[in-house]
Structure formats: structure tokens, C-alpha cells
mmCIF file of C-alpha atoms in Angstrom:
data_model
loop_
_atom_site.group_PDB
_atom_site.id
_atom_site.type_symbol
_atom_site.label_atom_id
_atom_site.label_comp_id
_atom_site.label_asym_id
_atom_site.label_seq_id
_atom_site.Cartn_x
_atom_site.Cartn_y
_atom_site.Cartn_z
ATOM 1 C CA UNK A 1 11.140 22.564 15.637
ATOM 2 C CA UNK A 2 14.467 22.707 14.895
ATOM 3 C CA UNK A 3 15.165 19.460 17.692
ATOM 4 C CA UNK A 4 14.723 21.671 20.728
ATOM 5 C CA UNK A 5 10.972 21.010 21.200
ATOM 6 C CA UNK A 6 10.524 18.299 23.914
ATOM 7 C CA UNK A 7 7.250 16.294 24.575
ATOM 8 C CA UNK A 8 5.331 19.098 26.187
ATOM 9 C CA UNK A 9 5.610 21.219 23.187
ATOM 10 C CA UNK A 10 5.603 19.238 20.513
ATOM 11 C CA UNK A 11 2.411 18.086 21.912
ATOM 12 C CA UNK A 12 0.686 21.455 21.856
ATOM 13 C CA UNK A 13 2.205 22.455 18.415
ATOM 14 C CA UNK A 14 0.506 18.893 16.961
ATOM 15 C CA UNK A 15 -2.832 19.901 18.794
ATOM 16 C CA UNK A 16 -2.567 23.622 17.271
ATOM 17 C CA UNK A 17 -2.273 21.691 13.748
ATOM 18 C CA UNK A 18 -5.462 19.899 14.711
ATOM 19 C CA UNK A 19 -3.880 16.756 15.557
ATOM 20 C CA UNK A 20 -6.018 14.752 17.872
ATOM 21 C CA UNK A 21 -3.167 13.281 20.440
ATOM 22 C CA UNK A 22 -2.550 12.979 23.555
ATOM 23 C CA UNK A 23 0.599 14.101 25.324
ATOM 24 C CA UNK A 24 1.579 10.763 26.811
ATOM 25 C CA UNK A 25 1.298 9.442 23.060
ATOM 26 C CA UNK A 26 3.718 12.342 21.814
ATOM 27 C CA UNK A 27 6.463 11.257 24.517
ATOM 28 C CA UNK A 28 5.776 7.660 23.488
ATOM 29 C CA UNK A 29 5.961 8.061 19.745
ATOM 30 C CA UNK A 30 8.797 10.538 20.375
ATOM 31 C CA UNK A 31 11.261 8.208 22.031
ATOM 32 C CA UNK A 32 10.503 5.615 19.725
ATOM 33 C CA UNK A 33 11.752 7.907 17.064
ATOM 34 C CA UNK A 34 14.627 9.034 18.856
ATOM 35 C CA UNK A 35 13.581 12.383 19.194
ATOM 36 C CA UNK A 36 13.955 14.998 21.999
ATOM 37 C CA UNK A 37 14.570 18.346 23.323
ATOM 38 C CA UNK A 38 17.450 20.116 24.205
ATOM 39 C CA UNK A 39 18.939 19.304 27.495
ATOM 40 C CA UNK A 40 19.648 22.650 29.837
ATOM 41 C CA UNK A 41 23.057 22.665 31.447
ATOM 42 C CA UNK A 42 22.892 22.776 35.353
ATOM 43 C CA UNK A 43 21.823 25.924 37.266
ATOM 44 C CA UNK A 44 24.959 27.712 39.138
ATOM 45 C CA UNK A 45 25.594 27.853 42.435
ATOM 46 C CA UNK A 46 24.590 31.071 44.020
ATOM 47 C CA UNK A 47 24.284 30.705 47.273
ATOM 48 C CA UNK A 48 26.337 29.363 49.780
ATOM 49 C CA UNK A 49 24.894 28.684 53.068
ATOM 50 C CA UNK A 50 27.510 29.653 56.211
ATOM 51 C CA UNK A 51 27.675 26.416 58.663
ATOM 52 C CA UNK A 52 28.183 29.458 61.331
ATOM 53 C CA UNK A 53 25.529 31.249 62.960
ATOM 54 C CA UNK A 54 25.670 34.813 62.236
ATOM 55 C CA UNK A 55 25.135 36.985 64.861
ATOM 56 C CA UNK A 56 25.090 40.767 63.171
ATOM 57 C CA UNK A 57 21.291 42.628 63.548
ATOM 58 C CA UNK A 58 19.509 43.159 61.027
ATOM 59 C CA UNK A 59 19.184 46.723 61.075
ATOM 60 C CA UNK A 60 16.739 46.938 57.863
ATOM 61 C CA UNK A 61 14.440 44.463 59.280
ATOM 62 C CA UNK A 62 12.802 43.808 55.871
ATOM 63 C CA UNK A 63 11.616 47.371 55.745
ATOM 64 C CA UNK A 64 13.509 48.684 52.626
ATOM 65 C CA UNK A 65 12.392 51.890 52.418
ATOM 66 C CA UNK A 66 14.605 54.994 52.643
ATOM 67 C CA UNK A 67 13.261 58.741 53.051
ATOM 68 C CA UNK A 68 16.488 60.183 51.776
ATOM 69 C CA UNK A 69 18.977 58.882 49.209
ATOM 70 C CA UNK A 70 22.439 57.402 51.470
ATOM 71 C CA UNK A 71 20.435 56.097 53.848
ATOM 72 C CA UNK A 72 20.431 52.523 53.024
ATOM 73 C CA UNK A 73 22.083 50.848 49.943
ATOM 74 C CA UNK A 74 20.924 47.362 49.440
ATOM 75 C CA UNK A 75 23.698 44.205 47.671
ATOM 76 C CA UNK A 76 22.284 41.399 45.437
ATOM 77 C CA UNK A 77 24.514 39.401 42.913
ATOM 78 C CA UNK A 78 22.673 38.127 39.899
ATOM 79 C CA UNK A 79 24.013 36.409 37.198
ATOM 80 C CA UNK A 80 23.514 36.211 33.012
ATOM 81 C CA UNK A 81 23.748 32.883 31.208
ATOM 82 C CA UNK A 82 26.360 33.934 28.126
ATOM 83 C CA UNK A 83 27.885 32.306 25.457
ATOM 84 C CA UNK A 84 31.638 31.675 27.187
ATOM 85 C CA UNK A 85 29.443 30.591 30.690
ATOM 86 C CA UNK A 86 27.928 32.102 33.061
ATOM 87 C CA UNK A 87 28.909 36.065 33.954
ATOM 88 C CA UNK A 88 27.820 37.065 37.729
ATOM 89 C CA UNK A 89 26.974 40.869 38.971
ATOM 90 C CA UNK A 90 26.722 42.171 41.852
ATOM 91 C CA UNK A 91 25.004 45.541 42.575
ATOM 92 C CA UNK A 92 24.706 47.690 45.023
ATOM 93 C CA UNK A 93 21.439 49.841 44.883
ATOM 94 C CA UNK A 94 20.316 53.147 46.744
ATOM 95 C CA UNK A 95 17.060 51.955 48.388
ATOM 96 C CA UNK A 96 15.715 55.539 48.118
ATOM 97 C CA UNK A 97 16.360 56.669 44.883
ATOM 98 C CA UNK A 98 16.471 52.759 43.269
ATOM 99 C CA UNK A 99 19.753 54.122 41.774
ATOM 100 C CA UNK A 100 22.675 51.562 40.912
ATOM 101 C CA UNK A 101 25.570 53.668 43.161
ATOM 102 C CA UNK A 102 28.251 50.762 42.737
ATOM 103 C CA UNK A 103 28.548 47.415 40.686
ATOM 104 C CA UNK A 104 31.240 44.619 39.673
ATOM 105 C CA UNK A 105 31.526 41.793 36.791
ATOM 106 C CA UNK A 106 33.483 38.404 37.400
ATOM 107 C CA UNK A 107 33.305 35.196 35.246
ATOM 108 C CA UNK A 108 32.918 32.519 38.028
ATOM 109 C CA UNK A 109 31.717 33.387 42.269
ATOM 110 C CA UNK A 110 34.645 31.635 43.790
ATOM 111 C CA UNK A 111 36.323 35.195 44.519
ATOM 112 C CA UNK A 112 34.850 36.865 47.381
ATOM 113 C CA UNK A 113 36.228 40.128 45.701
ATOM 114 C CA UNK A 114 33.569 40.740 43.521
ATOM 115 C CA UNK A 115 30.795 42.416 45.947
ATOM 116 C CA UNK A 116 33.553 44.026 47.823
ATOM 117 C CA UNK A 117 34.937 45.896 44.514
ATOM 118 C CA UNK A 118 31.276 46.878 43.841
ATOM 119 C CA UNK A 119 30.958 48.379 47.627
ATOM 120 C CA UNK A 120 34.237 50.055 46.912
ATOM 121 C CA UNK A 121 32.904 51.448 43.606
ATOM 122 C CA UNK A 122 29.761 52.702 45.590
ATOM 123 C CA UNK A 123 31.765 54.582 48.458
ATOM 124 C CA UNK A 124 34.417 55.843 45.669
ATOM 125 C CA UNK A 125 31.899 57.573 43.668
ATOM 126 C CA UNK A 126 29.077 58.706 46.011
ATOM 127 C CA UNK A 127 31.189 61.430 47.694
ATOM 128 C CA UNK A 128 27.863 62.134 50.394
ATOM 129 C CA UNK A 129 27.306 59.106 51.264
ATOM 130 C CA UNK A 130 30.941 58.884 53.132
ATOM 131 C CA UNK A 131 29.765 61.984 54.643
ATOM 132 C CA UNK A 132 25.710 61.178 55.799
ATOM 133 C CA UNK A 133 26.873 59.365 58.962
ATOM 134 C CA UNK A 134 23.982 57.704 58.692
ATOM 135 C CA UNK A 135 24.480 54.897 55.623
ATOM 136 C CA UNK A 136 23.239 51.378 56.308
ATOM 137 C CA UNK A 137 24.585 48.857 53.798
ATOM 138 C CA UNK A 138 22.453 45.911 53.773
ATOM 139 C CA UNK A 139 22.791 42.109 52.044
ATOM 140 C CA UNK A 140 20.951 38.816 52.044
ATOM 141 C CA UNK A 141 23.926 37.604 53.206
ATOM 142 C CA UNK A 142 24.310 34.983 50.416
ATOM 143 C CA UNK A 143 27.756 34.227 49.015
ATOM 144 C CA UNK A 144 28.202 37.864 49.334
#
């Protein structure tokens, strides 16, 4: 198991061999051998919760359908567990045509820059969306 399998599956791997065992008898004989398996590092942080309240509507209202692309662009940030950390994304998608208009990378969520460079991107590159009128722009209002 190359060390990484903890009780759970070390159990089910000795039961697939036909071992007759029972899981709380794995963990036992386990510790007593010194054996475990790998630890996960901690989750990030990706969400900060604002200690104001926020009064802007919610002009979506959970209803994230569009009938025409521009009409409402929807902002999540997600983030990919990498070798040098953690990288973070945010995206900015066309709710209409599920298209990724705009999009940023950073290394760590402590600049507020990154889903504001992505907006940027969207508006810089979608030349008729500056022109609809009519473009709603809508986040979960996370750390965003």
C-alpha cells in the first residue's frame, strides 16, 4: 500500500484477500505496528464571511438562466491543489452560452485583485457585452 492506506482501507483490501477481520481489529493491530495513512494538509480558506450586512439586491434571484448570451455572467473562484501549494481561479462564465468570457490565476486569495482582473478580462474581450446595456454580473459574494 505503499504507507498511504489508513484503517478503512487496509481493512477492505485484507477482506478482498479473504481475510476474516474486522475493521476495529485492523486500526488496533495497525497502531500497534506503527502503521498509518497519509495525513492530508488542511483545506484553504475560501470564503470569507463579511461582519457587514450587505445591502445590494439580488437581481438573479437564483434563477440563472439567460435567453441571450451578455445577459448575465456569473463569478466563482475555485482552486487546484498543486505541487508548489494551492493555485486559485476565478472565472467568470456567460450564463447563456456556459462560455468562460474572462478568468485570472493567483498563488494565494489574500489579493482582492484576482476576480477583478478576471472581470476586466471579461469586459476587455467581449466587445458586445459593453454595448447590451443590459449585462448583469452576478457573485456568491464570497471572498470575491
Amino acid at each position: 500500500n505503499y504507507g498511504v492506506y489508513g484503517h478503512r482501507k487496509m481493512w477492505h483490501a485484507m477482506r478482498r484477500q479473504g481475510w476474516m477481520i474486522g475493521r476495529d481489529q485492523t486500526a488496533r493491530l495497525m497502531r500497534v505496528a506503527g502503521l498509518h495513512g497519509v495525513r492530508r494538509g488542511r483545506r484553504p480558506f475560501t470564503t470569507v464571511a463579511s461582519k457587514l450586512p450587505d445591502h445590494r439586491p439580488d437581481l438573479v434571484e437564483r434563477d440563472f438562466h439567460a435567453l441571450a448570451p451578455n445577459e448575465l455572467w456569473v463569478a466563482d473562484i475555485t482552486y487546484v491543489r498543486t505541487v508548489g501549494g494551492f493555485a486559485y481561479t476565478a472565472f467568470i462564465t456567460d450564463a447563456c452560452t456556459r462560455k468562460i468570457v474572462g478568468w485570472s490565476v493567483a498563488s494565494s486569495l489574500t489579493t482582492q485583485a484576482l476576480p477583478m482582473i478576471a472581470l476586466q478580462q471579461a469586459i476587455t474581450t467581449t466587445p458586445a457585452a459593453r454595448q447590451s446595456g443590459r449585462l448583469v454580473h452576478h457573485s456568491d459574494r464570497g471572498v470575491q
